[in-house]
mmCIF file of C-alpha atoms in Angstrom:
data_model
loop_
_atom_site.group_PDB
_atom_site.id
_atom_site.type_symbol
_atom_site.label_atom_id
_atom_site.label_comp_id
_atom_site.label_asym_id
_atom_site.label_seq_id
_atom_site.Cartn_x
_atom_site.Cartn_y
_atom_site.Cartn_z
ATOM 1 C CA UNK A 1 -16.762 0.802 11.087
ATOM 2 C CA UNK A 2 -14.950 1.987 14.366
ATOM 3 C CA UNK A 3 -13.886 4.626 13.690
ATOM 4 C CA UNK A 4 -15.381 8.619 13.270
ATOM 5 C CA UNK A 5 -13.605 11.761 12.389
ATOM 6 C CA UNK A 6 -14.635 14.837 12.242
ATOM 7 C CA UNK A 7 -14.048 17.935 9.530
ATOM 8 C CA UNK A 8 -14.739 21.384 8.941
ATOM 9 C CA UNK A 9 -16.399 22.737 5.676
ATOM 10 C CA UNK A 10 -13.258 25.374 4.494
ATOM 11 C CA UNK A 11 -14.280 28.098 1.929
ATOM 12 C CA UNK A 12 -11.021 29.326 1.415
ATOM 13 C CA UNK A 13 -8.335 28.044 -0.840
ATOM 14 C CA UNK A 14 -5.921 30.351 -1.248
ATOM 15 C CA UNK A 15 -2.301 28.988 -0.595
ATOM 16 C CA UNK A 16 -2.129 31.766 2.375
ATOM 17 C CA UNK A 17 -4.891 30.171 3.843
ATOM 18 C CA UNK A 18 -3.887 26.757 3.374
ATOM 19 C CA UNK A 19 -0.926 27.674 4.907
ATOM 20 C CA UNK A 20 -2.181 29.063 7.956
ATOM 21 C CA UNK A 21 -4.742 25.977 8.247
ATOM 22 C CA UNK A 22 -1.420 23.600 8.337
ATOM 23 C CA UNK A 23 0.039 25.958 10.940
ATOM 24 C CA UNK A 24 -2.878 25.546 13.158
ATOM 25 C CA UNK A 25 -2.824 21.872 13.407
ATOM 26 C CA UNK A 26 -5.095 21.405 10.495
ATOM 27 C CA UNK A 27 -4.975 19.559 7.050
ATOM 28 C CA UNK A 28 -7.026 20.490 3.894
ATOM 29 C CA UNK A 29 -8.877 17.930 2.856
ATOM 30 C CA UNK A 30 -11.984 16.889 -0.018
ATOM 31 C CA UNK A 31 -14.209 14.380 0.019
ATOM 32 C CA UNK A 32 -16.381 13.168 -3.240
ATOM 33 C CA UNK A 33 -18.132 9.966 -4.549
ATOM 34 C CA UNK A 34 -20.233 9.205 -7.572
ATOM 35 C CA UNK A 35 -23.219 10.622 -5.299
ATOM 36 C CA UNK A 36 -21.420 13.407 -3.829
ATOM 37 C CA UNK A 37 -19.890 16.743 -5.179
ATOM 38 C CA UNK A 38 -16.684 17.855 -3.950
ATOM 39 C CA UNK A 39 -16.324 19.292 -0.999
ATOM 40 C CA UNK A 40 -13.603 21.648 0.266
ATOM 41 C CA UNK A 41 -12.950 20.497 3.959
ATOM 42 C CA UNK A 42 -10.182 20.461 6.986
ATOM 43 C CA UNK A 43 -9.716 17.895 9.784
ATOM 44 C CA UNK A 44 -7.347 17.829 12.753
ATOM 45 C CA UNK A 45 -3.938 16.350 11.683
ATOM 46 C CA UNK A 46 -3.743 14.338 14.792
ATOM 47 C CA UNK A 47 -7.302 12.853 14.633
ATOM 48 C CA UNK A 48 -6.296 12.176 11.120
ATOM 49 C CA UNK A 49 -3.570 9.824 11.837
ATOM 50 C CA UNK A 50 -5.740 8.071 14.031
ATOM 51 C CA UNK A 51 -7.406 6.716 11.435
ATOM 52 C CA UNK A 52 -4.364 7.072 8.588
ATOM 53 C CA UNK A 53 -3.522 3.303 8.496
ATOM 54 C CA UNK A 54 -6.852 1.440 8.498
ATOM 55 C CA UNK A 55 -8.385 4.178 6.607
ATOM 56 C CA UNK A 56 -6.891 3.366 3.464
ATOM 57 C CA UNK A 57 -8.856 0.046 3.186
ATOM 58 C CA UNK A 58 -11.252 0.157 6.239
ATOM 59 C CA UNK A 59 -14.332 2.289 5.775
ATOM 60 C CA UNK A 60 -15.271 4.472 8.637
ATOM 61 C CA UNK A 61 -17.242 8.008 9.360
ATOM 62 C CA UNK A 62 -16.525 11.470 8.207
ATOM 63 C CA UNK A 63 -18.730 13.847 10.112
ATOM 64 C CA UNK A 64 -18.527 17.075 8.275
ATOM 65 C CA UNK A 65 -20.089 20.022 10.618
ATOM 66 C CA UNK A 66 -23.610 21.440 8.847
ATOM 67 C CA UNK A 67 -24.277 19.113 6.493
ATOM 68 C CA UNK A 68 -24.853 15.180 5.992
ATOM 69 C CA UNK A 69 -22.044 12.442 7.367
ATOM 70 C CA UNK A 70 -20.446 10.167 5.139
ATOM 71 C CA UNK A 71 -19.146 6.685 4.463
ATOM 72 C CA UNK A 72 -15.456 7.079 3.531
ATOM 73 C CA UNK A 73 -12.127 5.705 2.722
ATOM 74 C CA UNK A 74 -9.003 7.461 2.623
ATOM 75 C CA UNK A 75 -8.762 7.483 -0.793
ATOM 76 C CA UNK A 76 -4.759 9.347 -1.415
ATOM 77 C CA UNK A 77 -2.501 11.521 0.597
ATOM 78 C CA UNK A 78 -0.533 14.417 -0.435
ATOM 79 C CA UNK A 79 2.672 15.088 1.200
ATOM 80 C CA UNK A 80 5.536 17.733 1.179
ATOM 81 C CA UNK A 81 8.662 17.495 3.419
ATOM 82 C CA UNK A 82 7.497 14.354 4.320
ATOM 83 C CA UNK A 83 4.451 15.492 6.250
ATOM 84 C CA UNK A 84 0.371 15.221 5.224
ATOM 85 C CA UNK A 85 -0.392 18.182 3.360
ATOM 86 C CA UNK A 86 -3.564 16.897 1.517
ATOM 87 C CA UNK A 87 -5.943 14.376 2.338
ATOM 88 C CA UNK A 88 -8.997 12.798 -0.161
ATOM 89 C CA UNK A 89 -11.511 11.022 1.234
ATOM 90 C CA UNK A 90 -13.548 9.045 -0.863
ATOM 91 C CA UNK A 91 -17.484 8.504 -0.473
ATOM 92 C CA UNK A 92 -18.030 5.010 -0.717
ATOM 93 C CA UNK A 93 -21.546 2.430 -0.335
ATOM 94 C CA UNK A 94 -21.519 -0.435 2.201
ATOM 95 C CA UNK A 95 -23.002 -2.438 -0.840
ATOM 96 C CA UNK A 96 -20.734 -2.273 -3.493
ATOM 97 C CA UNK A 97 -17.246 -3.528 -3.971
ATOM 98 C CA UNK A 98 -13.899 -1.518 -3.589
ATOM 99 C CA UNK A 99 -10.728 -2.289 -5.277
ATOM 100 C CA UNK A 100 -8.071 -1.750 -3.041
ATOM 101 C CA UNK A 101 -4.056 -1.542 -2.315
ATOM 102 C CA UNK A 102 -4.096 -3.559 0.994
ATOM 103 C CA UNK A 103 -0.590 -3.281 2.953
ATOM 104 C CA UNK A 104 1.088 -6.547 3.150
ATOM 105 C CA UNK A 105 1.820 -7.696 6.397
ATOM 106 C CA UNK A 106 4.890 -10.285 6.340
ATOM 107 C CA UNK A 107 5.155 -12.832 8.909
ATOM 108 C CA UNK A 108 8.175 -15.014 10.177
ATOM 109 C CA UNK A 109 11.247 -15.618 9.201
ATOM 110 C CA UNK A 110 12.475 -17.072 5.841
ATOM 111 C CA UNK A 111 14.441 -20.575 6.201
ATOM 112 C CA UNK A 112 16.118 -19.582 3.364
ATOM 113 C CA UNK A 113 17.764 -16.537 5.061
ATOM 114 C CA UNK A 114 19.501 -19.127 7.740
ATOM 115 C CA UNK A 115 21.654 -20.573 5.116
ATOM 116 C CA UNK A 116 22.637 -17.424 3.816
ATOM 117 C CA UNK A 117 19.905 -16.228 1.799
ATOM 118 C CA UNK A 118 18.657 -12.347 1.360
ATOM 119 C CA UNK A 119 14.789 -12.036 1.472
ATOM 120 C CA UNK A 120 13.092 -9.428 -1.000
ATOM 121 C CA UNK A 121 10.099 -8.189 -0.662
ATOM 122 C CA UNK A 122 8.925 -6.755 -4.348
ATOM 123 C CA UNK A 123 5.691 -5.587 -2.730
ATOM 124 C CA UNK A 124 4.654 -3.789 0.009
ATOM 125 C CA UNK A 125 0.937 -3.626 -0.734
ATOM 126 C CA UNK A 126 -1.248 -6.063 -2.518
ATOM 127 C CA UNK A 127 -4.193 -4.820 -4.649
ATOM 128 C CA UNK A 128 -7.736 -6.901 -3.963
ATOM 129 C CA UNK A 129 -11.647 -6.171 -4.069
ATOM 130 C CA UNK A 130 -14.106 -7.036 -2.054
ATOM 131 C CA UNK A 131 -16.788 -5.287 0.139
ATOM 132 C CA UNK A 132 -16.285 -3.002 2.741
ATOM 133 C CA UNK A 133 -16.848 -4.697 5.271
ATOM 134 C CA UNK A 134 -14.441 -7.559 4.709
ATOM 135 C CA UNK A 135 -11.414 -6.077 3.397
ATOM 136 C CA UNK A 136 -8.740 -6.203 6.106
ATOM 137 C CA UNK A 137 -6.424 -3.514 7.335
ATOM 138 C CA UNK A 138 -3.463 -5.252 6.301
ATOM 139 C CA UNK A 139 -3.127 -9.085 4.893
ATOM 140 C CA UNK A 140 -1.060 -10.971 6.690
ATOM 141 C CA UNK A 141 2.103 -13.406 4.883
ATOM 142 C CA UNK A 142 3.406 -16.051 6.343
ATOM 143 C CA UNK A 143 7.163 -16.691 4.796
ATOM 144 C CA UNK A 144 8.760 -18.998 6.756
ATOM 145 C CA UNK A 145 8.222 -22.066 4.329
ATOM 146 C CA UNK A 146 10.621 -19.914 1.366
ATOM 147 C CA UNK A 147 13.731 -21.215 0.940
ATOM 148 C CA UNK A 148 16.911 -20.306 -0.810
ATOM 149 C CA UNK A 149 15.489 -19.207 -4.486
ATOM 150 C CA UNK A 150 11.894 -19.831 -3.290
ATOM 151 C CA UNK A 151 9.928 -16.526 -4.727
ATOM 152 C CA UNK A 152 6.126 -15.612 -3.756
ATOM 153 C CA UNK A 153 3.507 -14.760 -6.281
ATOM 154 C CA UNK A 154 0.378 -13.266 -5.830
ATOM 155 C CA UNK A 155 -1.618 -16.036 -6.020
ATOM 156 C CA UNK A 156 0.424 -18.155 -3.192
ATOM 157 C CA UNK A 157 -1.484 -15.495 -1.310
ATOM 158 C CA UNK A 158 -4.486 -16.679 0.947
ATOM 159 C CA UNK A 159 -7.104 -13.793 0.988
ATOM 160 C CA UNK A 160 -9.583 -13.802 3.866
ATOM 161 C CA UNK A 161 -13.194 -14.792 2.806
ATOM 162 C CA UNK A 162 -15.022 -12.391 0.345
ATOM 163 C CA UNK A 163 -11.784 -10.601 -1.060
ATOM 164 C CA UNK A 164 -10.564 -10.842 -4.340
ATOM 165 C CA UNK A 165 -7.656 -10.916 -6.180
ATOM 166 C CA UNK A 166 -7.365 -8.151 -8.748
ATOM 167 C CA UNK A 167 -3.988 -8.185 -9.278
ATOM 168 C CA UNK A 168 -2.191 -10.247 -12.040
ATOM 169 C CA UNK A 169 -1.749 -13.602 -10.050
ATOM 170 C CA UNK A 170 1.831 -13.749 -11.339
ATOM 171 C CA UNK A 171 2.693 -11.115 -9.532
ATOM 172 C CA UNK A 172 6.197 -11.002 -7.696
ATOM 173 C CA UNK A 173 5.957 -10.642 -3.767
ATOM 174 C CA UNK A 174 8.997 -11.768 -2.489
ATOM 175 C CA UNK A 175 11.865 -13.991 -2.880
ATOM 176 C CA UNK A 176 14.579 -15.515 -1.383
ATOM 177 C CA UNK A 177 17.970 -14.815 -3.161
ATOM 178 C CA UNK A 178 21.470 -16.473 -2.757
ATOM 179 C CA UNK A 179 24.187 -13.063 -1.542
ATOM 180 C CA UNK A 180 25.458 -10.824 -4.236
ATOM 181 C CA UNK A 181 28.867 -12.417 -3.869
ATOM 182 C CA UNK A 182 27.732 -15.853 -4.207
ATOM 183 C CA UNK A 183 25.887 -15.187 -7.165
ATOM 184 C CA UNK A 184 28.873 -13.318 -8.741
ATOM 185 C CA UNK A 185 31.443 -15.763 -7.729
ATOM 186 C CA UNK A 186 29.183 -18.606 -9.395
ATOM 187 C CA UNK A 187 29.070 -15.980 -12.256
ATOM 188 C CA UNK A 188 32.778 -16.161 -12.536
ATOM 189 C CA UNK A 189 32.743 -19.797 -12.505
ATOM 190 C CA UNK A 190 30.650 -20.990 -15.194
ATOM 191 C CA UNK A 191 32.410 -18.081 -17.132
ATOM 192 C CA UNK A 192 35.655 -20.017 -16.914
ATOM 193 C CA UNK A 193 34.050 -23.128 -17.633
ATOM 194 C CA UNK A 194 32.710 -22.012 -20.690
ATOM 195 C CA UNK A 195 36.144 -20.723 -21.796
ATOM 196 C CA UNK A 196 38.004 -24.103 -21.077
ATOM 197 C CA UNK A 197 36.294 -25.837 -24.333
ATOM 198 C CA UNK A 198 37.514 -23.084 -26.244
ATOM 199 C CA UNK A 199 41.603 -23.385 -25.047
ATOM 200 C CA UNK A 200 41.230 -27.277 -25.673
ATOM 201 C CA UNK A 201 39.567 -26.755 -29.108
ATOM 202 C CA UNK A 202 42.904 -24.276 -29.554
ATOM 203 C CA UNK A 203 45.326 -26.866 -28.191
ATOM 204 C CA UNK A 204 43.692 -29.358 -30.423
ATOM 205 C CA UNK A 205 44.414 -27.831 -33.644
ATOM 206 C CA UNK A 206 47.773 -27.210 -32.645
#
């Protein structure tokens, strides 16, 4: 836990006010657990970012000014306009296990995509359980073993040690697919083939 931010209890939740809070360089935000009521709060947007990325999985501390601090994770954002407008933090223990949506880091480059070949990547998060402690910031993929029509499941996925996989182990990650025009041209050609038959049943009646 390396990290520490600090909020402000907020009483007021008018929009006006909400408003004005954003104006000022602030974000509304809540925290709440199964041991903790809801509380109404606001935290510096940049100190938020700080701790934006790792926060979604890592857990770190929420100092909240006259009262207790707390063990959090970022638990969802709300945007509008493409900015933070709405933060929940989420009370968590150091004891017991979180399921997660850890961002996949991809590594490398796909051999498949020097002969041609267009890499997808179906997800862009991967979701997992394990204490807090041990689930990673991001989980790092390496894809340079996929070839052309190679694909990635969730289970080809190596998970560092006490995380979990909760997500169904079939599970798409990526692939490596053959160019649009390839696919169509081949598309066109075993269309044609399967037409031929036909003219030579046609030819043989006549």
């Amino acid at each position: 836990m390396s990290h520490t931010l600090t909020a402000e209890p907020r009483k007021d939740t008018k929009h006006s006010s909400l408003r004005k809070l954003r104006e000022s360089g602030r974000i509304p935000a809540v925290v709440y657990g199964s041991q903790t009521e809801s509380i109404p709060l606001s935290v510096d947007a940049k100190e938020l970012m700080k701790v934006a990325r790792t926060g979604r999985t890592e857990m770190f501390k929420l100092k909240v000014e006259g009262t207790s601090d707390f063990n959090v994770i970022i638990k969802d954002f709300q945007k509008k306009s493409g900015a933070v407008s709405h933060v929940d933090f989420l009370q968590i223990s150091a004891n017991k296990r979180l399921k997660v949506r850890v961002p996949i880091e991809f590594q490398g480059t796909a051999e498949g995509t020097k002969v041609g070949g267009v890499l997808q990547h179906l997800e862009t998060e991967l979701e997992v359980e394990g204490l807090p402690a041990d689930l990673p910031a991001t989980i790092p993929v390496d894809i340079t073993h996929l070839q052309m029509g190679d694909k990635l499941a969730a289970s080809d996925i190596k998970l560092p040690e006490g995380v979990t996989l909760v997500a169904p182990p079939d599970e798409l990650i990526a692939s490596v697919t053959a160019p649009r025009a390839v696919l169509q041209a081949e598309g066109e050609a075993e269309a044609e083939g399967d037409a031929a038959p036909e003219a030579s049943g046609e030819e043989a009646k006549e």
